[in-house]
Short mmCIF file of C-alpha atoms and ligand atoms in Angstrom, two decimals:
data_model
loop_
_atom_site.label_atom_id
_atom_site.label_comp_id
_atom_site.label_asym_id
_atom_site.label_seq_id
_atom_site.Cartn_x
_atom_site.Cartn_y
_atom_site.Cartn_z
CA UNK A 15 10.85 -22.56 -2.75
CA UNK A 16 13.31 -20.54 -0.42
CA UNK A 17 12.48 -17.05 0.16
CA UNK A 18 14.20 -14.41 1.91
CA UNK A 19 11.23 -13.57 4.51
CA UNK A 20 12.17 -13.68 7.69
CA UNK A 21 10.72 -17.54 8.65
CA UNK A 22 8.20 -16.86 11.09
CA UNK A 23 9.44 -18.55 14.50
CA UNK A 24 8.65 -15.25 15.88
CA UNK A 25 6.51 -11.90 14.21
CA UNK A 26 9.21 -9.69 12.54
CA UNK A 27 8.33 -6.09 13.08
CA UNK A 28 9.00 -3.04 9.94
CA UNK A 29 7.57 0.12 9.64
CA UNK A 30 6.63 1.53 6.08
CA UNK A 31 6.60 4.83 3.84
CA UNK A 32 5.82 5.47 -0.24
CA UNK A 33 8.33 7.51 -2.25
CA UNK A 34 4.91 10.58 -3.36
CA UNK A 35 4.60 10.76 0.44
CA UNK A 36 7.49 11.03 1.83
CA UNK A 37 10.46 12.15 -0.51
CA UNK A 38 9.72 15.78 -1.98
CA UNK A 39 12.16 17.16 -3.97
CA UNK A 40 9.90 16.81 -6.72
CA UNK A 41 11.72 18.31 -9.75
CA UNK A 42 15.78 17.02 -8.54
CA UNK A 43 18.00 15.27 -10.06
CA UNK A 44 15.97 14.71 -13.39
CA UNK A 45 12.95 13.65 -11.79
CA UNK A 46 10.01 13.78 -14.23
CA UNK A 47 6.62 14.39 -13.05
CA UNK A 48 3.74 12.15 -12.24
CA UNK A 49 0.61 11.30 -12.68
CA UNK A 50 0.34 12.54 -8.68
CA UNK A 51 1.77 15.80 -9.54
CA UNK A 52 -0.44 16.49 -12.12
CA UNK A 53 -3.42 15.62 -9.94
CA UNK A 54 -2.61 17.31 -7.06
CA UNK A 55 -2.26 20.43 -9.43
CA UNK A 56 -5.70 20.08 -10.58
CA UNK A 57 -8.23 22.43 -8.22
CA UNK A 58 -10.02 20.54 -5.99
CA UNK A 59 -8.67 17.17 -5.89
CA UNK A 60 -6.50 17.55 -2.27
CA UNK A 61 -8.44 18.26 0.75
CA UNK A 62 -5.98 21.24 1.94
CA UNK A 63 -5.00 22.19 -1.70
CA UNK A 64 -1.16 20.63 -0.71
CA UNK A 65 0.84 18.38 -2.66
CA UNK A 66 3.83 16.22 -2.64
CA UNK A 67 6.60 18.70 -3.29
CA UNK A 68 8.14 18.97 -0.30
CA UNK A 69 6.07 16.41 1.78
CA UNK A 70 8.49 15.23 4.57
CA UNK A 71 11.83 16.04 2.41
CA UNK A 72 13.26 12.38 2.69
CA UNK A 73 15.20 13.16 -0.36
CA UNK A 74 17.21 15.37 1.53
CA UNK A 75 16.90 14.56 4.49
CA UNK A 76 17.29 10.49 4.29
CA UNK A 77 19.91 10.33 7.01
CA UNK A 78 17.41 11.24 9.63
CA UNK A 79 15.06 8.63 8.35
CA UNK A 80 17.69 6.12 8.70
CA UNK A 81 18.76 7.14 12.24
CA UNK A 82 14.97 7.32 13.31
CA UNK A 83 14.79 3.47 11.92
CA UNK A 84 17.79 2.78 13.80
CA UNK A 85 16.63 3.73 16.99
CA UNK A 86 12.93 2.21 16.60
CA UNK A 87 14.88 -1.49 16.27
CA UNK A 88 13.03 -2.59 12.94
CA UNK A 89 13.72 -5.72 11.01
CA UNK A 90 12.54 -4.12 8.18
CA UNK A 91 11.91 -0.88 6.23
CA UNK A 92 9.36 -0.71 3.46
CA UNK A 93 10.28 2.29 1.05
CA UNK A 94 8.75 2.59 -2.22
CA UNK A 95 11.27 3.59 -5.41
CA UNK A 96 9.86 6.15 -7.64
CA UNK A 97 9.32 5.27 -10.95
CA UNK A 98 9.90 8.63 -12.41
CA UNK A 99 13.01 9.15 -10.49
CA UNK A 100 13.96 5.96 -12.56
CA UNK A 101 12.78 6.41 -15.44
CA UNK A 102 11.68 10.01 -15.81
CA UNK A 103 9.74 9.32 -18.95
CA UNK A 104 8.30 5.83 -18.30
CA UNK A 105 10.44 4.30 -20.11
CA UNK A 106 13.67 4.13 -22.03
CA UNK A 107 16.50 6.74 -20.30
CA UNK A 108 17.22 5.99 -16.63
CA UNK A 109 18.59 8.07 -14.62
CA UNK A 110 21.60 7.53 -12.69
CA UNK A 111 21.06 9.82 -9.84
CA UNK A 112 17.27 9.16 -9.51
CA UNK A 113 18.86 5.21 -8.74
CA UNK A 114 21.60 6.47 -6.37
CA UNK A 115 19.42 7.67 -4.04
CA UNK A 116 17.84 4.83 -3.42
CA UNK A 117 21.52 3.33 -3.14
CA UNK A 118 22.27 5.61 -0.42
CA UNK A 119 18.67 4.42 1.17
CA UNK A 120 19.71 0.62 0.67
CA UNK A 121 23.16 0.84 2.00
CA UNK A 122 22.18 2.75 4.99
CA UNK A 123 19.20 0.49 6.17
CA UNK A 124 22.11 -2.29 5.91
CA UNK A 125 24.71 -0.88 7.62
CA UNK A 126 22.17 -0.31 10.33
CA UNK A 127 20.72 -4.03 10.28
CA UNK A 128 17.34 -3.35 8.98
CA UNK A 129 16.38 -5.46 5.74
CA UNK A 130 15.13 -2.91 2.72
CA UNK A 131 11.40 -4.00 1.53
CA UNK A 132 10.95 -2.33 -1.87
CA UNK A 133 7.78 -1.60 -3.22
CA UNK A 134 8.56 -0.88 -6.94
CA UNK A 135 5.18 0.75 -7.74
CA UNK A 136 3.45 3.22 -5.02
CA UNK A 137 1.06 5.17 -7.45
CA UNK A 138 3.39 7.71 -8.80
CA UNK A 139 2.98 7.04 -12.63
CA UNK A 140 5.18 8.97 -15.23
CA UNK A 141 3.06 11.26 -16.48
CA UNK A 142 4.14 10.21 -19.98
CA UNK A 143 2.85 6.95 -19.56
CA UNK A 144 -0.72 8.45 -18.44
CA UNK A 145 -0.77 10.86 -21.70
CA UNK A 146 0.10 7.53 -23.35
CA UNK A 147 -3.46 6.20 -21.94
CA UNK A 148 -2.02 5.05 -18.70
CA UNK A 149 -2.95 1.61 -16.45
CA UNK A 150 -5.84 1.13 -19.12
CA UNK A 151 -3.46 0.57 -21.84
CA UNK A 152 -1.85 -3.03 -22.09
CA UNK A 153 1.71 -1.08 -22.92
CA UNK A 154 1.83 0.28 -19.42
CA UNK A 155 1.95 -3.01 -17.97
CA UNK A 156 5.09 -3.99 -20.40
CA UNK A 157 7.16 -0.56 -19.44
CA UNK A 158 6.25 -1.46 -15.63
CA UNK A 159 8.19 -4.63 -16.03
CA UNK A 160 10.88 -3.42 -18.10
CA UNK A 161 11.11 -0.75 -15.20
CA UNK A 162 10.91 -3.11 -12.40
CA UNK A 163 13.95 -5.02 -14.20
CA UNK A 164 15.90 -1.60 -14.05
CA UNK A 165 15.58 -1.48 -10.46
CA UNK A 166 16.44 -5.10 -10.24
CA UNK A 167 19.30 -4.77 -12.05
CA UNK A 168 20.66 -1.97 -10.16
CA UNK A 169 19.63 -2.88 -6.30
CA UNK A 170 18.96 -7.13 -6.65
CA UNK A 171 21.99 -7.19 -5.12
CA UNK A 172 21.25 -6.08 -1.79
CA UNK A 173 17.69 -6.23 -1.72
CA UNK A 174 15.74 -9.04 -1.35
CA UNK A 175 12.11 -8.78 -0.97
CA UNK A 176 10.48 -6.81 -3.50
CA UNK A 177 6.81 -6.23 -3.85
CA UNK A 178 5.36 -5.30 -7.28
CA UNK A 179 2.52 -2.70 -6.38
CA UNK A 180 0.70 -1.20 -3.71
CA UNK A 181 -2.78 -1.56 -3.34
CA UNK A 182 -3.29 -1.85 -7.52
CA UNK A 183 -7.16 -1.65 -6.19
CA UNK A 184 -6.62 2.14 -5.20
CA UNK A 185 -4.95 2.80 -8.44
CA UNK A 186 -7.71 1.06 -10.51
CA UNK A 187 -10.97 1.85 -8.55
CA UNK A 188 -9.82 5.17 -6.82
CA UNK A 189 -8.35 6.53 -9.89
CA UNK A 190 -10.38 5.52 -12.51
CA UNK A 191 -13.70 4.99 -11.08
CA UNK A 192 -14.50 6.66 -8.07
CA UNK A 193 -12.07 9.44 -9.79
CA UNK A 194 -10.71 10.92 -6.09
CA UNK A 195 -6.88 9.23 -6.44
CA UNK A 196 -4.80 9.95 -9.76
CA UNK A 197 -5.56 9.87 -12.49
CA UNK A 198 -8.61 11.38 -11.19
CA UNK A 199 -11.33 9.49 -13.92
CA UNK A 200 -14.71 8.29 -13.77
CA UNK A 201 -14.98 5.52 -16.37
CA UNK A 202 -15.52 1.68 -15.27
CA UNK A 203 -14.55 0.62 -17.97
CA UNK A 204 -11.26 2.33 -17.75
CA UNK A 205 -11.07 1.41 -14.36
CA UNK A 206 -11.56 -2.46 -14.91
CA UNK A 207 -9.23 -2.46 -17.89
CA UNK A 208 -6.35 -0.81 -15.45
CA UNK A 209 -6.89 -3.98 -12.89
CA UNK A 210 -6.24 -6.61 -15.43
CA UNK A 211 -3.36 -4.22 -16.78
CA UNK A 212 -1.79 -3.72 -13.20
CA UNK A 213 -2.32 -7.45 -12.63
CA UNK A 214 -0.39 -7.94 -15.61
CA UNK A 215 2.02 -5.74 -15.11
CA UNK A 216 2.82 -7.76 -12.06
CA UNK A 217 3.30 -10.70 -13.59
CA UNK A 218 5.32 -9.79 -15.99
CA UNK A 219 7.43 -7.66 -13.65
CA UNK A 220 7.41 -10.59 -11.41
CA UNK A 221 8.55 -13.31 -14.29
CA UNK A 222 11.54 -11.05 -14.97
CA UNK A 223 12.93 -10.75 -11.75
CA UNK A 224 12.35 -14.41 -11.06
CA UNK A 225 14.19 -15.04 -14.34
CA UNK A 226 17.03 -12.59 -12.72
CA UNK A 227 17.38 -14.79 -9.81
CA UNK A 228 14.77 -13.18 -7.19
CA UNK A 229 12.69 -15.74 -5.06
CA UNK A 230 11.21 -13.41 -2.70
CA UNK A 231 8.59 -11.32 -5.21
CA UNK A 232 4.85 -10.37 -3.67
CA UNK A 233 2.08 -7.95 -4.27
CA UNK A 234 0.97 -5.68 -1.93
CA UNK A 235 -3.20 -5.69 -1.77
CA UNK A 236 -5.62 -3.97 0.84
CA UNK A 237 -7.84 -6.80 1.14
CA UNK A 238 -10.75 -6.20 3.16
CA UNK A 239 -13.23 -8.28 4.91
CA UNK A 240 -16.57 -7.60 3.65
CA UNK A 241 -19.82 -7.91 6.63
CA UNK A 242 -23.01 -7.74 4.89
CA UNK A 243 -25.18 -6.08 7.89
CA UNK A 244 -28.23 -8.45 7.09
CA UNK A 245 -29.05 -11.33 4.44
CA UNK A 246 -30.41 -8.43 2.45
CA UNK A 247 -27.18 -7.48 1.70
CA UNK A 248 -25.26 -10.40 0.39
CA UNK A 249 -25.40 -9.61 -2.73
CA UNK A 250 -24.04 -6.11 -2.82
CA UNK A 251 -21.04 -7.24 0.06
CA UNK A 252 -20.32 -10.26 -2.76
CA UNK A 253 -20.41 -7.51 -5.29
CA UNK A 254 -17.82 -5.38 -3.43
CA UNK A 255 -16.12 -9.15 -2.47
CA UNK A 256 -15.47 -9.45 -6.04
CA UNK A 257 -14.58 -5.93 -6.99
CA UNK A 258 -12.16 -5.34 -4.04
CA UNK A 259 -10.05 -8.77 -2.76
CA UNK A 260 -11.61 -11.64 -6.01
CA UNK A 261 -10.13 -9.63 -9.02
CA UNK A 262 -6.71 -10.47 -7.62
CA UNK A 263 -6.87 -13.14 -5.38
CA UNK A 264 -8.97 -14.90 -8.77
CA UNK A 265 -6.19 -14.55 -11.04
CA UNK A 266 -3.40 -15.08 -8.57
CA UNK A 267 -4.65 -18.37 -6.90
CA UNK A 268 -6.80 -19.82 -9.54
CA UNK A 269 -5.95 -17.95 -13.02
CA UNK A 270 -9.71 -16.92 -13.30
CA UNK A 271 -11.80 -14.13 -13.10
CA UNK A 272 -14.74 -15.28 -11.51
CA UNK A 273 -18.33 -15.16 -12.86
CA UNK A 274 -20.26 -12.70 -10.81
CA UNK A 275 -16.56 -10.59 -11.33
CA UNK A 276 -17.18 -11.00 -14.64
CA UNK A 277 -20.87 -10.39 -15.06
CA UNK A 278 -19.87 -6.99 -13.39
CA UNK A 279 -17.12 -5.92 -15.08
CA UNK A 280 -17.14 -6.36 -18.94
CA UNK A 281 -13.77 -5.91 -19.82
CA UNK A 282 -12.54 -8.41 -17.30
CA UNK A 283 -14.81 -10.83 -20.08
CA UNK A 284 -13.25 -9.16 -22.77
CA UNK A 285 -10.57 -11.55 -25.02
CA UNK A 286 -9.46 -8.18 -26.39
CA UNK A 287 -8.49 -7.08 -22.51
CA UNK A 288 -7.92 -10.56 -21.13
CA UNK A 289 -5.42 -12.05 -23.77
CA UNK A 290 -4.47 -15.89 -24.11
CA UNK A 291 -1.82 -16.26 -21.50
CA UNK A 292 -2.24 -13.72 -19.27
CA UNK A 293 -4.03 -15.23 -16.21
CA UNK A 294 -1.78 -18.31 -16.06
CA UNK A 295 1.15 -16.08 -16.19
CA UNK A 296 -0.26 -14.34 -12.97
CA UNK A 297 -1.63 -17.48 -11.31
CA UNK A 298 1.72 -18.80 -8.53
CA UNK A 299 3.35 -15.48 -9.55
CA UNK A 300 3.67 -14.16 -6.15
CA UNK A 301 5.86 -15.57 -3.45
CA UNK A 302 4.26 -13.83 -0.85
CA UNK A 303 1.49 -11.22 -0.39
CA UNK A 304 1.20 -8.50 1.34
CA UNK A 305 -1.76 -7.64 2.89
CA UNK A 306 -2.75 -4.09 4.01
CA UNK A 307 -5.64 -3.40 6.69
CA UNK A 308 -7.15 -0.82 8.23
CA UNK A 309 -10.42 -1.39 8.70
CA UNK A 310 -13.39 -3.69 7.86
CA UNK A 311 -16.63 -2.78 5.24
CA UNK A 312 -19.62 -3.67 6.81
CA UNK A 313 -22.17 -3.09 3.68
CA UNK A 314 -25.65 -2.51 3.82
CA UNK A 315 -28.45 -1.49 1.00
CA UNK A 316 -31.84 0.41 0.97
CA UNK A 317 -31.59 4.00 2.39
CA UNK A 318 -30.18 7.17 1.01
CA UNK A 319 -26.44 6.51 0.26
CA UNK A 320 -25.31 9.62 2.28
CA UNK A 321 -21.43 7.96 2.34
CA UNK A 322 -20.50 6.48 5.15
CA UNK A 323 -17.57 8.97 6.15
CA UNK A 324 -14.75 6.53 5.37
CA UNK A 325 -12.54 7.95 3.44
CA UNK A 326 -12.15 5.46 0.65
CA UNK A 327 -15.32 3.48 1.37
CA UNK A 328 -16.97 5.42 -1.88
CA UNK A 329 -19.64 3.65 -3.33
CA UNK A 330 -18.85 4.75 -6.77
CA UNK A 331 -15.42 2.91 -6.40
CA UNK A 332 -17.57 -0.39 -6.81
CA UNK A 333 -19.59 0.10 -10.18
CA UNK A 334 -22.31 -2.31 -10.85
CA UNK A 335 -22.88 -2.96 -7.39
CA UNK A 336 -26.11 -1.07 -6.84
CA UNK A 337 -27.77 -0.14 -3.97
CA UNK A 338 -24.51 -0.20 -2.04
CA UNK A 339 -23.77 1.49 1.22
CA UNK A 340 -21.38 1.53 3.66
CA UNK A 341 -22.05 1.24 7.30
CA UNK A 342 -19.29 1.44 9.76
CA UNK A 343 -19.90 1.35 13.27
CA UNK A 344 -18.23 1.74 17.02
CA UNK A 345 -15.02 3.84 17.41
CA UNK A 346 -13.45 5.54 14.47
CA UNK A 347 -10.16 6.92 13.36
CA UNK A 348 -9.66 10.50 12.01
CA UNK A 349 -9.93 8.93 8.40
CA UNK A 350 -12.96 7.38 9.59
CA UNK A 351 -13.06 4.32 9.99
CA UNK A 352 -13.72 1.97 12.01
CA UNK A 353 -11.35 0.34 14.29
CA UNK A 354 -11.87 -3.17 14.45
CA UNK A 355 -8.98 -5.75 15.02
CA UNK A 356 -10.80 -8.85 14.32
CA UNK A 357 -10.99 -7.85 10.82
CA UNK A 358 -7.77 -8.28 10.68
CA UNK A 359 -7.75 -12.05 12.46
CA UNK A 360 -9.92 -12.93 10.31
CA UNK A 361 -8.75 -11.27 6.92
CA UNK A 362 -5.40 -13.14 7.82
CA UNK A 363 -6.93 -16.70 8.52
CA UNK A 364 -9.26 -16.40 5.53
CA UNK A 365 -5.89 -15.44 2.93
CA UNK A 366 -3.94 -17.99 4.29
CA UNK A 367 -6.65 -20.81 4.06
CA UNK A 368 -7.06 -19.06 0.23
CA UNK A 369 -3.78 -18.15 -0.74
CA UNK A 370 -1.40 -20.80 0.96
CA UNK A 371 1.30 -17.99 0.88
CA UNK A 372 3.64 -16.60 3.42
CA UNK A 373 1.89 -13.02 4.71
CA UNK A 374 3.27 -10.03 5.58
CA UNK A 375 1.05 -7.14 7.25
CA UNK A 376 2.16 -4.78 4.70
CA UNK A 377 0.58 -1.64 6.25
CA UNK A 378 -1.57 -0.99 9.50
CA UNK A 379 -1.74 1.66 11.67
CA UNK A 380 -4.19 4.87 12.70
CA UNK A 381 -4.65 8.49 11.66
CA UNK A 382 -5.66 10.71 14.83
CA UNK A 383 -5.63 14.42 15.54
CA UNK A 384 -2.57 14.89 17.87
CA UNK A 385 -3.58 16.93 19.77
CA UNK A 386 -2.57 16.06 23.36
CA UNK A 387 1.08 16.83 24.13
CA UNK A 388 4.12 14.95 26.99
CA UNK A 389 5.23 17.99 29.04
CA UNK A 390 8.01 17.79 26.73
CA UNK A 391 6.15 19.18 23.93
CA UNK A 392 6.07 15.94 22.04
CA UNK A 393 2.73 13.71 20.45
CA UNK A 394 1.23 11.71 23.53
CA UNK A 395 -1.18 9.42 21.55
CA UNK A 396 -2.52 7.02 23.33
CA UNK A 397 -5.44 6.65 20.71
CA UNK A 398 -2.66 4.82 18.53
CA UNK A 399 -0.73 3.21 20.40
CA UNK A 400 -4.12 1.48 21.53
CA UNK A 401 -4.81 0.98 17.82
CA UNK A 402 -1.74 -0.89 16.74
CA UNK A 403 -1.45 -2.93 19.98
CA UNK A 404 -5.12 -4.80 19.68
CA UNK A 405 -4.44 -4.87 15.63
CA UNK A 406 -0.62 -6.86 16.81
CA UNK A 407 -2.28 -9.31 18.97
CA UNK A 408 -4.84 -9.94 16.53
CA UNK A 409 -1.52 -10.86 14.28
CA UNK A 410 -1.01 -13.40 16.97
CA UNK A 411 -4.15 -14.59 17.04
CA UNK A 412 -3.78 -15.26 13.81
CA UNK A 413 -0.32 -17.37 13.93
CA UNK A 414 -2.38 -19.15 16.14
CA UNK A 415 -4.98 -19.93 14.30
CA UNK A 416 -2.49 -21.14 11.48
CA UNK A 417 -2.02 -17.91 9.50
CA UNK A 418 1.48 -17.97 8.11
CA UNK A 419 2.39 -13.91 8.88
CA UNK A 420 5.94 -13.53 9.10
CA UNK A 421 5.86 -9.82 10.24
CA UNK A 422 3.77 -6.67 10.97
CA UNK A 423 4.78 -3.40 9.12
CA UNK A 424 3.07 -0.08 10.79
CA UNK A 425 1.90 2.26 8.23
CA UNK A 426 4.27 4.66 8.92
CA UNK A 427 7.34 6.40 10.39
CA UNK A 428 6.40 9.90 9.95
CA UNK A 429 3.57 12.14 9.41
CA UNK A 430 3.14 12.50 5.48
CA UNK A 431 0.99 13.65 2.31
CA UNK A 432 -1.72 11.54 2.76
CA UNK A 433 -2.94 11.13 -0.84
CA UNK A 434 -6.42 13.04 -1.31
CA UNK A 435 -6.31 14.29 2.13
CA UNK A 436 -3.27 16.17 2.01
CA UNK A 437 -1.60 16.68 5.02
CA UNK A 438 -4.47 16.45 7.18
CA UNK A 439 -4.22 13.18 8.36
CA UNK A 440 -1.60 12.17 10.32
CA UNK A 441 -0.32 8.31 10.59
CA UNK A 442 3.05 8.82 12.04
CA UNK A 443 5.30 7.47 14.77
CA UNK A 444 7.26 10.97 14.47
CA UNK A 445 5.68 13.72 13.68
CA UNK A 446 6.83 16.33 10.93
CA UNK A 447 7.20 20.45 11.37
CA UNK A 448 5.51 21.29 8.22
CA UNK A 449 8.00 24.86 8.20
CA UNK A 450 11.25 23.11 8.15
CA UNK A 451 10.50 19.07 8.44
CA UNK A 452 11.98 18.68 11.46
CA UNK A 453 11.18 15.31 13.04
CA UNK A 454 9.78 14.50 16.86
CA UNK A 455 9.46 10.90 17.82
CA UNK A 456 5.93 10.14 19.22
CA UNK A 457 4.78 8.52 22.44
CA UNK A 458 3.96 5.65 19.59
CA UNK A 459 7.25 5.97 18.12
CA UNK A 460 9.22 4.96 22.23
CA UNK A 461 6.32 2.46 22.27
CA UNK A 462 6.71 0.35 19.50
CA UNK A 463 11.05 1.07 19.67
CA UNK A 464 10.49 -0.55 23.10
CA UNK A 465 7.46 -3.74 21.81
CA UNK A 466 10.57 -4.27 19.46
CA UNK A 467 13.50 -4.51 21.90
CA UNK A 468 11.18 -6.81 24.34
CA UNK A 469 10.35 -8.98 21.06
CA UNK A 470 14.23 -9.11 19.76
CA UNK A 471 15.32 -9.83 23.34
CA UNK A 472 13.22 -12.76 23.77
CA UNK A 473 14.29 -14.77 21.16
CA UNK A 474 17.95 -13.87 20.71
C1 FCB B 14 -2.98 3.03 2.12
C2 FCB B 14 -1.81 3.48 1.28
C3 FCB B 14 -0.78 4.26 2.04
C4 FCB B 14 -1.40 5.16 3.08
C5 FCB B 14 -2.40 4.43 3.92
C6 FCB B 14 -3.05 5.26 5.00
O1 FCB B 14 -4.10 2.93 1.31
O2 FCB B 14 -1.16 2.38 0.71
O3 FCB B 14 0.00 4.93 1.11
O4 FCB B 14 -1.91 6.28 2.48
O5 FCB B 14 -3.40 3.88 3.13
#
């Protein structure tokens, strides 16, 4: 099938941002809210009680995005469109100036050379859809792909490679079950049910734009290599196998939930959930996949779970699997994890073997504290450029080894709200004046603008 990734004779290089943690400008324009706005409203759900309001005001401020992507020498920029800036109520009425921003967005990346990568579904629900009963309601899938046709429909024209959603495991297992992402539940069931539902969702999404002429249509998931710490611990590290990468690589490679998945998870057993038709309309849906890594989960059992200090790595995001700890090791990011580049060699040789697919490294890249400063008063962070220059030549390792990655996307080009952690963590190549949003390249930022020009100049 042709596709519109960039074929792979050398890595192509992007960097990546979502619309809730970037944009702001919350209420323009005939945004409606969603389900992030509600949760970061709720006490107690954001580490420094922040939200996405203002975040790094890319809605206003999308000109200096696109001259900061200019001078960094991407192939690619992956934005995510906001689905309430769309469709403020989930569904039905769009809204013409929600859409012409992310006109403005399009036809500036291409006017500067860099190829737009949407993501059509970054976590940022319509809060309409959530009163409605949200990802664990079958009808949420069929707005998604009536939405996704919207944005088709307006941008197919100039974008090519679209992704369906990020990470649907953060916004089924975060949100529902370990309750710290919105919606902010507890209920495995509910959280199972949303899976299948955002699975579906993607295939539907994806059948329509394939019907409107789009050949280029992935998913974005944060696989993860799982490393039980001894034999005692295969069974929980297949548990989390199953709960984290098999509930979508199952359905999208072999139109199956698998058994242990299965045994686990009820609902995903459930003909009432799992209707006639819907795995084999998500097996071969995806074109590509996109795979998002940031760290490895070594799992262990026996012991107090005390949590590990990941941020994410929460046992209570894996229900069923019992006894379940995490154990990360060696040197750590702010988040807290681990940093650990041949997860990522691996993770990439193991999809490709699975998947056969073209890969993209969707997202990678390092929170640190940011402290140290140039003499110019600028980030010096060694700490990540360190981080995303073993985790690029374990891309090439690999290529190498036979995985089919067509390019590397660092998660991200500026400092931003960091879902439950607010503000607090900081991922950025530029970094962000929280009083007026100013931007400041980092020493990452001149690093990876200059890893770029080398790699360009080489093979043109
Ligand atoms: C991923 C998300 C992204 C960002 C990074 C650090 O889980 O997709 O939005 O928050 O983690």
């Amino acid at each position: 099938m042709s596709s519109h990734l960039p074929d792979g004779t050398r890595l192509a290089y992007g960097t990546a941002t979502a619309a809730y943690q970037v944009e702001g400008s919350t209420t323009a324009d005939g945004r409606g809210p969603s389900i992030w706005d509600t949760f970061t409203a709720r006490p107690g759900t954001i580490k420094d009680h922040s939200d996405g309001s203002v975040a790094c005001a890319s809605y206003l401020r999308l000109d200096d995005d696109l001259e900061l992507l200019a001078g960094l020498g991407v192939d690619f920029y992956r934005f995510s469109v906001a689905w309430p800036r769309v469709q403020p109520t989930g569904s039905g009425a769009v809204e013409p100036r929600g859409l012409a921003y992310y006109d403005r967005l399009v036809d500036g990346l291409l006017a500067r050379g860099v190829q737009p990568m949407a993501t059509l579904y970054h976590w940022d629900l319509p809060q309409p859809l959530e009163d409605a009963g949200g990802w664990p309601e079958r009808a949420t899938a069929e707005r998604f792909a009536d939405y996704a046709a919207v944005v088709h429909d307006h941008l197919g024209d100039r974008v090519q490679v679209w992704a369906t959603h990020n990470e649907p495991w953060c916004a089924a297992y975060l949100g529902h079950a370990a309750g710290v992402h919105a919606p902010g539940k507890r209920e495995p069931e509910a959280a199972h049910r949303a899976a299948h539902h955002l699975l579906l969702g993607h295939g539907l999404a994806a059948a329509r734009l394939h019907e409107a002429g789009a050949d280029t249509v992935g998913i974005v998931l944060n696989l993860t290599p799982v490393w039980p710490e001894r034999p005692e611990a295969a069974e929980a590290a297949d548990g989390v196998d199953a709960i984290h990468n098999r509930v979508w690589l199952g359905p999208l490679v072999d139109g199956a939930y698998d058994e242990r998945l299965r045994a686990l998870a009820a609902p995903l057993d459930d003909s009432e959930v799992v209707r006639d038709g819907d795995l084999a309309l998500v097996q071969g849906s995806a074109d590509w996949l996109g795979v998002n890594y940031y760290t490895p989960a070594r799992v262990d059992v026996g012991g107090d779970d005390t949590g590990s200090g990941a941020v994410g790595q929460d046992t209570s995001a894996y229900p069923g699997v019992t006894d379940l700890r995490f154990a990360p090791r060696g040197s750590r990011t702010a988040m807290g994890w681990e940093v650990e580049p041949r997860g990522l060699e691996e993770l990439l040789v193991d999809v490709h073997r699975r998947t056969d697919l073209p890969l993209v490294v969707t997202e990678n890249g390092a929170a640190y504290d940011d402290s140290a400063r140039a003499e110019d008063g600028s980030v010096d962070d060694p700490d990540r450029i360190a981080y995303l220059q073993d985790h690029l030549a374990a891309v090439e390792l690999a290529r190498s080894a036979g995985a089919d990655v067509r390019a590397y996307v660092a998660w991200t080009l500026l400092d931003n709200f960091e879902w439950a952690e607010g503000y607090t963590k900081k991922f950025g190549l530029v970094e962000i004046d929280p009083d007026d949003q100013h931007r400041t390249p980092k020493a990452s930022y001149r690093w990876y603008a200059e890893r770029l020009h080398d790699a360009t100049a080489r093979t043109s």
